Amino acid sequence: IISLLDLAAKIKKKEIFFDYPEKALGLIFDKSSTRTRVSFQVAMNNLKGSTIDINPDKTQIGRGEPIKDTARVLSVYCDLIAIRTFNHTDLEEYAKWSTKPVINALTDLEHPCQALADFLTIKEEFNDFKNVVLAFIGDGNNVANSLLLCGALLGVEVRIACPKGYEPDKLLLKKARSICTNENLLKITNDPSEAASGSNVLYTDVWSSMGEENKKEEKDKAFKGFTIDRNLVSQANDDAIILHCLPAYRDKEITDEMIQSKKSRIFQQAENRLHSQQALLSCLLS
Ligand code: CP
Ligand code: NVA
């Protein structure tokens, strides 16, 4: 991850260039996307390769062709596949049958490409991860899960504050704790103030993720008090920055004031999706 982040920083500063002509990245997206889809397309374009939209509604995937058949066929045409889907096990099934690398472009369980851009943004701010305390306030969802895993690999203190019943996946937390040299670095609490106090990265994501549209009302009630607002930010360190993977629901998980504030690095974070994924593609194609 450190190597990828260093490479991404060099790509961003235009200190290093890679060309992968004739290489193709297939994009299978079962859910909507702006940042992930477009940043992968532009990154591949910058590498002089191409992307192919393999939209499930326009291909035999939508008709239910088994993943094991699709994956084997696409492995012949494409050099890489990026997949955004619901069940994490479907992604694993693709990876099992594909002979080419499969990139997780978000599942219900994880969003690792987002975490790469997040830690690049954090590194740009603090130079290293030594004294970083990341407080994620919100749902123990895919984004929180990937922050835990990536934080564990990098030795960063990650605190997740979520309402009771919305904690991160237990198995994933166990895995993150087994990776971490000091398992006390990963903390789960139901108190946003406890997480925010003494932190220098405040991070949030939507309360209801894609596929949870029918849970909106129930979750809006459960997450009352978990908004990143002026009051919560004042409890963090003076040097604290604010992150959000976007898209955001203003005045639910975060106020418009905090998105626009001087502490916000949210649009730098979105930009970093491009550089970190270009680094990832370069590594996988080399
Ligand atoms: N953050 C993120 O993955 O955004 P998109 O859903 O727009 O890709
Ligand atoms: N947790 C959100 C992230 C969107 C980028 C979702 O899965 O919808």
Coordinates of C-alpha atoms and ligand atoms in Angstrom, one line a residue:
I1 CA 0.0 0.0 0.0
I2 CA 2.9 2.4 0.8
S3 CA 4.4 1.6 -2.6
L4 CA 1.1 2.3 -4.3
L5 CA 0.6 5.6 -2.4
D6 CA 4.2 6.7 -3.3
L7 CA 3.6 5.8 -6.9
A8 CA 0.2 7.6 -6.9
A9 CA 2.0 10.7 -5.5
K10 CA 4.6 10.6 -8.4
I11 CA 1.8 10.1 -11.0
K12 CA 0.0 13.1 -9.5
K13 CA 3.1 15.3 -9.7
K14 CA 3.7 14.0 -13.3
E15 CA 7.1 12.7 -12.3
I16 CA 6.4 9.3 -13.8
F17 CA 4.5 8.1 -16.9
F18 CA 3.4 4.6 -18.0
D19 CA 2.0 3.5 -21.3
Y20 CA -0.1 0.4 -21.7
P21 CA -1.4 0.6 -25.3
E22 CA -3.7 -2.2 -26.3
K23 CA -4.6 -3.0 -22.7
A24 CA -8.3 -3.1 -21.9
L25 CA -10.1 -2.7 -18.5
G26 CA -13.6 -4.2 -18.4
L27 CA -16.1 -2.4 -16.2
I28 CA -18.9 -4.4 -14.7
F29 CA -21.1 -2.1 -12.6
D30 CA -24.3 -3.4 -11.0
K31 CA -24.7 -0.1 -9.1
S32 CA -24.5 3.5 -10.0
S33 CA -21.1 5.4 -9.9
T34 CA -19.7 8.7 -10.9
R35 CA -16.2 8.9 -9.3
T36 CA -15.2 5.2 -9.5
R37 CA -16.3 4.7 -13.1
V38 CA -15.0 8.0 -14.5
S39 CA -11.7 7.9 -12.6
F40 CA -11.0 4.3 -13.9
Q41 CA -11.9 5.4 -17.5
V42 CA -9.7 8.5 -17.3
A43 CA -6.8 6.6 -15.6
M44 CA -6.9 4.0 -18.3
N45 CA -7.0 6.7 -21.0
N46 CA -4.0 8.3 -19.4
L47 CA -2.2 5.0 -19.6
K48 CA -3.1 4.9 -23.4
G49 CA -5.2 1.8 -22.8
S50 CA -9.0 1.5 -23.1
T51 CA -12.1 0.6 -21.0
I52 CA -15.1 -1.4 -22.0
D53 CA -18.5 -0.9 -20.4
I54 CA -19.9 -4.4 -19.7
N55 CA -23.3 -3.2 -18.5
P56 CA -25.2 -6.0 -16.9
D57 CA -28.5 -4.8 -18.6
K58 CA -26.9 -4.9 -22.1
T59 CA -25.0 -8.2 -21.7
Q60 CA -25.9 -11.8 -20.9
I61 CA -24.9 -11.1 -17.3
G62 CA -28.4 -9.5 -16.8
R63 CA -30.0 -12.7 -18.2
G64 CA -28.2 -14.7 -15.4
E65 CA -25.3 -16.2 -17.3
P66 CA -23.2 -17.9 -14.6
I67 CA -20.3 -15.9 -13.2
K68 CA -17.9 -18.8 -13.9
D69 CA -18.7 -18.7 -17.6
T70 CA -18.6 -14.9 -17.9
A71 CA -15.4 -14.6 -16.0
R72 CA -13.5 -17.1 -18.1
V73 CA -14.7 -15.5 -21.4
L74 CA -13.9 -11.9 -20.2
S75 CA -10.4 -13.0 -19.1
V76 CA -9.6 -13.7 -22.8
Y77 CA -10.8 -10.2 -24.0
C78 CA -9.7 -8.0 -21.1
D79 CA -6.5 -7.5 -19.2
L80 CA -8.2 -6.4 -16.1
I81 CA -11.8 -6.4 -14.8
A82 CA -13.2 -3.9 -12.2
I83 CA -16.5 -4.9 -10.6
R84 CA -19.0 -3.0 -8.6
T85 CA -21.7 -5.3 -7.2
F86 CA -23.8 -6.2 -4.2
N87 CA -22.7 -9.5 -2.8
H88 CA -19.0 -9.7 -2.0
T89 CA -19.1 -13.5 -2.7
D90 CA -20.0 -12.7 -6.3
L91 CA -16.8 -10.7 -6.6
E92 CA -14.9 -13.6 -5.1
E93 CA -16.5 -16.0 -7.6
Y94 CA -15.3 -13.7 -10.5
A95 CA -11.8 -13.6 -9.0
K96 CA -11.9 -17.4 -8.6
W97 CA -12.7 -18.0 -12.3
S98 CA -10.9 -15.1 -13.9
T99 CA -7.3 -15.5 -15.1
K100 CA -6.8 -11.7 -15.1
P101 CA -6.8 -9.5 -12.0
V102 CA -10.2 -8.5 -10.7
I103 CA -10.5 -5.1 -8.9
N104 CA -13.2 -4.5 -6.3
A105 CA -14.9 -1.2 -7.4
L106 CA -17.2 -1.6 -4.3
T107 CA -19.3 -4.3 -2.8
D108 CA -21.7 -4.3 0.1
L109 CA -18.7 -5.4 2.2
E110 CA -15.7 -3.4 1.0
H111 CA -14.6 -0.3 -1.0
P112 CA -10.8 -0.7 -1.1
C113 CA -10.1 1.7 -4.0
Q114 CA -11.8 4.4 -2.0
A115 CA -9.5 3.6 1.0
L116 CA -6.4 4.0 -1.2
A117 CA -7.4 7.5 -2.2
D118 CA -8.4 8.3 1.4
F119 CA -5.0 7.3 2.8
L120 CA -3.2 9.2 -0.1
T121 CA -5.1 12.3 1.0
I122 CA -4.2 11.7 4.7
K123 CA -0.5 11.2 3.7
E124 CA -0.6 14.5 1.7
E125 CA -1.8 16.3 4.8
F126 CA 0.3 14.7 7.6
N127 CA 3.3 13.4 5.5
D128 CA 3.2 10.0 7.3
F129 CA 0.7 8.0 9.4
K130 CA 2.6 8.0 12.7
N131 CA 0.3 10.3 14.7
V132 CA -2.9 9.9 12.6
V133 CA -6.1 9.2 14.5
L134 CA -9.0 8.6 12.0
A135 CA -12.5 8.8 13.4
F136 CA -15.2 7.5 11.1
I137 CA -18.6 8.7 12.3
G138 CA -21.6 6.8 10.7
D139 CA -22.6 3.5 9.4
G140 CA -20.3 0.5 9.8
N141 CA -20.6 -0.1 6.1
N142 CA -18.3 -1.0 3.2
V143 CA -16.3 2.3 3.5
A144 CA -15.8 1.9 7.2
N145 CA -14.8 -1.8 6.7
S146 CA -12.1 -0.8 4.1
L147 CA -10.8 2.0 6.4
L148 CA -10.4 -0.6 9.1
L149 CA -8.5 -3.1 6.9
C150 CA -6.3 -0.5 5.2
G151 CA -5.7 1.3 8.6
A152 CA -4.7 -2.0 10.1
L153 CA -2.2 -2.6 7.3
L154 CA -0.7 0.9 7.8
G155 CA -0.8 0.9 11.6
V156 CA -3.2 3.8 11.8
E157 CA -5.5 4.3 14.8
V158 CA -9.1 3.9 13.4
R159 CA -12.1 4.6 15.5
I160 CA -15.6 3.8 14.2
A161 CA -18.5 5.5 15.9
C162 CA -21.9 4.1 14.9
P163 CA -25.3 3.6 16.5
K164 CA -25.9 0.3 18.3
G165 CA -26.7 -2.4 15.7
Y166 CA -24.8 -0.6 12.9
E167 CA -21.3 -1.7 13.8
P168 CA -18.8 -3.0 11.2
D169 CA -19.0 -6.6 10.1
K170 CA -17.7 -8.9 12.9
L171 CA -15.6 -11.2 10.7
L172 CA -14.1 -8.3 8.9
L173 CA -13.2 -6.6 12.2
K174 CA -11.6 -9.9 13.4
K175 CA -9.6 -10.0 10.2
A176 CA -8.5 -6.3 10.6
R177 CA -7.5 -7.0 14.2
S178 CA -5.4 -10.0 13.1
I179 CA -3.5 -7.9 10.6
C180 CA -2.8 -5.1 13.0
T181 CA 0.3 -5.3 15.1
N182 CA -1.5 -3.6 18.0
E183 CA -5.2 -4.5 18.0
N184 CA -6.0 -1.7 20.4
L185 CA -5.5 0.7 17.4
L186 CA -9.0 -0.4 16.0
K187 CA -11.8 0.9 18.2
I188 CA -15.6 0.6 17.9
T189 CA -17.8 2.9 19.9
N190 CA -21.4 4.1 19.9
D191 CA -20.4 7.6 21.0
P192 CA -19.4 10.1 18.2
S193 CA -17.8 12.5 20.8
E194 CA -15.5 9.7 22.1
A195 CA -14.3 9.0 18.6
A196 CA -13.9 12.6 17.5
S197 CA -12.0 13.7 20.6
G198 CA -8.3 13.9 19.9
S199 CA -8.7 12.7 16.3
N200 CA -7.2 14.5 13.3
V201 CA -9.2 13.0 10.5
L202 CA -13.0 13.1 10.7
Y203 CA -14.6 10.9 8.0
T204 CA -18.2 10.0 7.2
D205 CA -20.3 8.4 4.5
V206 CA -24.1 8.1 3.7
W207 CA -26.2 6.5 6.4
S208 CA -28.1 4.4 3.8
S209 CA -25.9 2.8 1.1
M210 CA -26.9 1.8 -2.4
G211 CA -29.4 -1.1 -2.1
E212 CA -30.7 0.2 1.3
E213 CA -33.2 2.6 -0.1
N214 CA -36.0 0.9 1.9
K215 CA -34.2 1.4 5.2
K216 CA -33.8 5.2 4.8
E217 CA -36.5 6.2 7.3
E218 CA -35.4 3.7 10.0
K219 CA -31.7 4.7 9.6
D220 CA -32.3 8.4 9.6
K221 CA -33.9 8.0 13.0
A222 CA -31.2 5.6 14.3
F223 CA -28.3 7.9 13.2
K224 CA -29.6 11.1 14.9
G225 CA -26.6 12.7 16.6
F226 CA -24.1 11.2 14.2
T227 CA -23.8 14.2 11.9
I228 CA -20.4 15.8 11.3
D229 CA -21.2 19.4 12.2
R230 CA -19.4 22.4 13.7
N231 CA -19.9 21.1 17.2
L232 CA -18.4 17.6 16.5
V233 CA -15.5 19.1 14.5
S234 CA -14.7 21.4 17.5
Q235 CA -14.1 18.3 19.6
A236 CA -11.3 17.0 17.2
N237 CA -7.7 18.3 17.2
D238 CA -7.1 21.8 15.8
D239 CA -5.3 20.3 12.8
A240 CA -8.2 18.0 11.9
I241 CA -9.3 17.5 8.4
I242 CA -12.7 16.3 7.1
L243 CA -13.2 13.6 4.6
H244 CA -16.3 12.1 2.8
C245 CA -16.2 9.6 0.0
L246 CA -19.1 11.2 -1.7
P247 CA -21.9 11.3 -2.8
A248 CA -23.2 13.1 0.3
Y249 CA -26.6 13.8 1.7
R250 CA -26.2 17.3 3.2
D251 CA -27.5 17.9 6.7
K252 CA -27.8 14.1 7.3
E253 CA -24.3 12.6 7.8
I254 CA -22.6 16.0 7.3
T255 CA -23.6 19.7 7.1
D256 CA -23.0 21.8 4.0
E257 CA -20.9 24.1 6.2
M258 CA -18.5 21.3 7.0
I259 CA -18.3 20.1 3.4
Q260 CA -17.3 23.7 2.4
S261 CA -15.2 24.5 5.4
K262 CA -11.4 25.1 5.3
K263 CA -10.9 21.8 7.0
S264 CA -12.5 19.9 4.2
R265 CA -10.3 17.8 1.9
I266 CA -13.3 16.1 0.3
F267 CA -12.7 17.3 -3.3
Q268 CA -8.9 16.6 -3.0
Q269 CA -9.9 13.2 -1.8
A270 CA -12.2 12.7 -4.9
E271 CA -9.3 13.9 -7.2
N272 CA -7.1 11.3 -5.5
R273 CA -9.3 8.5 -6.8
L274 CA -7.8 9.1 -10.2
H275 CA -4.1 9.1 -9.1
S276 CA -4.4 6.1 -6.8
Q277 CA -6.3 4.0 -9.3
Q278 CA -3.9 5.0 -12.0
A279 CA -1.1 3.7 -9.7
L280 CA -3.1 0.5 -9.1
L281 CA -3.7 -0.1 -12.8
S282 CA 0.0 0.5 -13.6
C283 CA 1.1 -2.0 -11.0
L284 CA -1.4 -4.7 -12.2
L285 CA -0.5 -4.2 -15.8
S286 CA 3.3 -4.2 -15.3
Ligands
CP1 N1 -17.0 7.4 -3.7 C1 -17.5 6.7 -4.8 O1 -17.2 5.5 -4.9 O2 -18.3 7.4 -5.6 P1 -19.1 6.8 -6.8 O3 -20.2 6.0 -6.2 O4 -19.6 8.0 -7.6 O5 -18.2 5.9 -7.7
NVA2 N1 -21.5 3.3 1.4 C1 -21.8 3.9 0.1 C2 -20.6 4.3 -0.6 C3 -20.8 5.0 -1.9 C4 -19.6 5.4 -2.6 C5 -22.6 2.9 -0.7 O1 -22.3 1.7 -0.7 O2 -23.6 3.3 -1.4

